[in-house]
Amino acid sequence: MIGLWDTTGNEVVKALAAERRSAGGVASGMALTLIVVVDERRVREAEAAATIAAAAHPCRLLVVVRSDIERDRTRLDAEIVVGGRLGPCEAVVTRMYGRLALHAESVVMPLLVPDVPVVTWWHDEPPAEIATDFLGVVADRRITDAAQAADPIEALRQRARDYAPGDTDLAWTRITPWRTLVAGAFDTTAAKVTEATVVAPRTDPTAALMCGWLGSRLGITPHWEHVDGQPRMREVRLRCANGDELSLTREDSMATFRRTGQADRALPLVRRPLGDELAEELRRLDADQVYAEALGAAAGVAGLDERPAQRVHVWKDPATAKRAEAGVTAHAATNTPG
């Protein structure tokens, strides 16, 4: 491991090359570059997840931590790890302070592995518009997590408004086991589904996407039955045109599958670690059309998969916006009649 404090991007590139030579790293063995945008307090959590994902997808991991953008003096600290505690990957953890944090691409771009896809993952609340973050614009795939937002359901609607092919969200990944079990229920029947009910908390983004998926696949409008006291989606119920009823009910790490005329069955429905969810999304680097249709149905926005895949970077300075907002607030307070 190499630690560089108050350094430059050029020095980071040189140190990575030296560490790779020392460890015998080969760039051609990298399947992709994974950029992780994360807050300081969640760096270790993101590193742990990326380590699990890297075991299945050898990658160069570039962790970007932005801090104190209004600080007068810029500073770059970096930690370089090749084949160490982060598993079979080359990792560079960069901490950027001051105005440099607004231009993270100036440090990240020279570190990208040549001729391999780029994936950007926000392990935090993502930008409202991905085009305002160059690290998202440069990526072939972009992974967000609506569950990190203060209002997860509104965050999903924003993901639909801002969608471009190549986007995905970990709320979608978390319902893969549910979708697998529900789809498997129809291996032995061709009966048309006429009604669907999803039982889940009103703030659960996985339930919103499950409703969207069922609606887009079955051509119906599912009913979302809100329940209190549940941490996440609990049940999916389906009614078929021939009168059969099917249900899948979560019980801890298992699910009970019930179907008219058949004995109940216990099926595994385990909540996976974050690293496994990330690894699943790294398996495909093309646009996920099924996700686009489910997201569009959940948010009431049509034609998401018909949008251009490429974004044009839109410059946004959050520090300037914050100062302008503060100025407006102060002006309003000054001119308020006493």
Short mmCIF file of C-alpha atoms in Angstrom, two decimals, residues 32-163:
data_model
loop_
_atom_site.label_atom_id
_atom_site.label_comp_id
_atom_site.label_asym_id
_atom_site.label_seq_id
_atom_site.Cartn_x
_atom_site.Cartn_y
_atom_site.Cartn_z
CA LEU A 32 -13.76 -2.73 -16.09
CA THR A 33 -13.08 0.44 -14.13
CA LEU A 34 -15.41 0.93 -11.15
CA ILE A 35 -15.71 4.52 -9.90
CA VAL A 36 -17.28 4.80 -6.46
CA VAL A 37 -18.55 8.20 -5.30
CA VAL A 38 -18.99 8.04 -1.54
CA ASP A 39 -19.07 10.15 1.60
CA GLU A 40 -16.18 9.80 4.07
CA ARG A 41 -18.32 8.10 6.70
CA ARG A 42 -19.21 5.25 4.30
CA VAL A 43 -15.88 4.59 2.64
CA ARG A 44 -15.20 1.31 4.46
CA GLU A 45 -18.69 0.04 3.67
CA ALA A 46 -18.21 0.84 -0.02
CA GLU A 47 -14.75 -0.78 -0.04
CA ALA A 48 -16.15 -3.96 1.51
CA ALA A 49 -18.89 -4.18 -1.13
CA ALA A 50 -16.45 -3.45 -3.97
CA THR A 51 -14.11 -6.17 -2.68
CA ILE A 52 -16.90 -8.76 -2.98
CA ALA A 53 -17.81 -7.52 -6.47
CA ALA A 54 -14.15 -7.50 -7.59
CA ALA A 55 -13.85 -11.20 -6.76
CA ALA A 56 -16.25 -11.87 -9.65
CA HIS A 57 -15.27 -8.93 -11.85
CA PRO A 58 -11.54 -7.99 -11.68
CA CYS A 59 -11.47 -4.24 -11.89
CA ARG A 60 -9.63 -1.05 -11.12
CA LEU A 61 -11.44 0.54 -8.22
CA LEU A 62 -11.38 4.34 -8.01
CA VAL A 63 -12.96 5.66 -4.82
CA VAL A 64 -13.77 9.37 -4.86
CA VAL A 65 -14.42 11.15 -1.57
CA ARG A 66 -15.31 14.84 -1.93
CA SER A 67 -15.05 17.09 1.11
CA ASP A 68 -15.33 20.74 2.09
CA ILE A 69 -15.80 22.19 -1.40
CA GLU A 70 -15.85 25.77 -0.06
CA ARG A 71 -12.41 25.39 1.48
CA ASP A 72 -9.96 28.04 0.21
CA ARG A 73 -7.05 25.66 -0.34
CA THR A 74 -7.38 22.55 -2.48
CA ARG A 75 -5.80 19.29 -1.43
CA LEU A 76 -5.56 15.73 -2.72
CA ASP A 77 -4.78 12.70 -0.55
CA ALA A 78 -4.56 9.22 -2.06
CA GLU A 79 -4.18 5.64 -0.94
CA ILE A 80 -3.07 3.01 -3.50
CA VAL A 81 -3.67 -0.69 -2.91
CA VAL A 82 -2.82 -3.41 -5.46
CA GLY A 83 -3.80 -6.97 -4.59
CA GLY A 84 -4.04 -6.23 -0.88
CA ARG A 85 -6.89 -5.81 1.56
CA LEU A 86 -9.34 -4.97 -1.23
CA GLY A 87 -8.94 -8.31 -2.97
CA PRO A 88 -8.05 -9.00 -6.62
CA CYS A 89 -8.26 -5.44 -7.84
CA GLU A 90 -6.19 -2.31 -8.20
CA ALA A 91 -7.60 0.36 -5.93
CA VAL A 92 -7.01 4.09 -5.59
CA VAL A 93 -8.86 5.87 -2.80
CA THR A 94 -8.77 9.63 -3.38
CA ARG A 95 -9.88 12.30 -0.96
CA MET A 96 -10.39 15.68 -2.59
CA TYR A 97 -10.78 18.92 -0.65
CA GLY A 98 -11.72 22.41 -1.76
CA ARG A 99 -12.44 23.34 -5.37
CA LEU A 100 -10.62 20.22 -6.59
CA ALA A 101 -13.64 18.20 -5.42
CA LEU A 102 -15.70 19.89 -8.15
CA HIS A 103 -13.24 18.71 -10.79
CA ALA A 104 -12.70 15.11 -9.66
CA GLU A 105 -12.46 14.01 -13.29
CA SER A 106 -9.08 15.75 -13.60
CA VAL A 107 -7.70 13.15 -11.17
CA VAL A 108 -9.86 10.19 -12.18
CA MET A 109 -9.63 10.28 -15.98
CA PRO A 110 -5.88 9.46 -16.21
CA LEU A 111 -6.49 6.48 -13.90
CA LEU A 112 -9.10 4.74 -16.08
CA VAL A 113 -8.05 1.37 -17.51
CA PRO A 114 -7.78 1.76 -21.31
CA ASP A 115 -10.33 0.06 -23.57
CA VAL A 116 -12.63 -1.35 -20.87
CA PRO A 117 -16.08 -0.20 -19.75
CA VAL A 118 -16.49 2.35 -16.98
CA VAL A 119 -19.11 1.96 -14.24
CA THR A 120 -19.91 4.71 -11.75
CA TRP A 121 -21.64 3.83 -8.49
CA TRP A 122 -22.95 6.45 -6.05
CA HIS A 123 -22.96 4.90 -2.58
CA ASP A 124 -24.86 7.90 -1.30
CA GLU A 125 -27.73 10.04 -2.46
CA PRO A 126 -27.04 10.46 -6.20
CA PRO A 127 -27.07 13.81 -8.00
CA ALA A 128 -30.54 14.94 -9.04
CA GLU A 129 -29.22 15.14 -12.61
CA ILE A 130 -26.43 12.72 -13.43
CA ALA A 131 -25.29 15.01 -16.25
CA THR A 132 -24.06 17.49 -13.62
CA ASP A 133 -21.45 14.95 -12.45
CA PHE A 134 -18.79 14.25 -15.07
CA LEU A 135 -18.03 10.93 -13.37
CA GLY A 136 -21.51 9.85 -14.41
CA VAL A 137 -21.29 11.27 -17.93
CA VAL A 138 -18.09 9.35 -18.69
CA ALA A 139 -19.53 6.01 -17.49
CA ASP A 140 -21.07 3.27 -19.63
CA ARG A 141 -23.17 2.12 -16.68
CA ARG A 142 -24.41 4.20 -13.74
CA ILE A 143 -25.59 2.63 -10.48
CA THR A 144 -27.63 4.60 -7.96
CA ASP A 145 -29.52 3.60 -4.83
CA ALA A 146 -32.89 5.26 -4.24
CA ALA A 147 -32.97 3.79 -0.73
CA GLN A 148 -30.21 6.26 0.25
CA ALA A 149 -32.47 9.24 -0.44
CA ALA A 150 -34.60 11.02 2.16
CA ASP A 151 -37.68 10.26 0.03
CA PRO A 152 -36.97 6.98 -1.84
CA ILE A 153 -40.16 7.04 -3.91
CA GLU A 154 -39.55 10.58 -5.14
CA ALA A 155 -35.94 9.58 -5.82
CA LEU A 156 -37.20 6.84 -8.15
CA ARG A 157 -39.41 9.35 -9.96
CA GLN A 158 -36.36 11.58 -10.39
CA ARG A 159 -34.39 8.61 -11.73
CA ALA A 160 -37.12 8.18 -14.36
CA ARG A 161 -37.10 11.88 -15.29
CA ASP A 162 -33.31 11.82 -15.56
CA TYR A 163 -33.00 8.34 -17.09
#
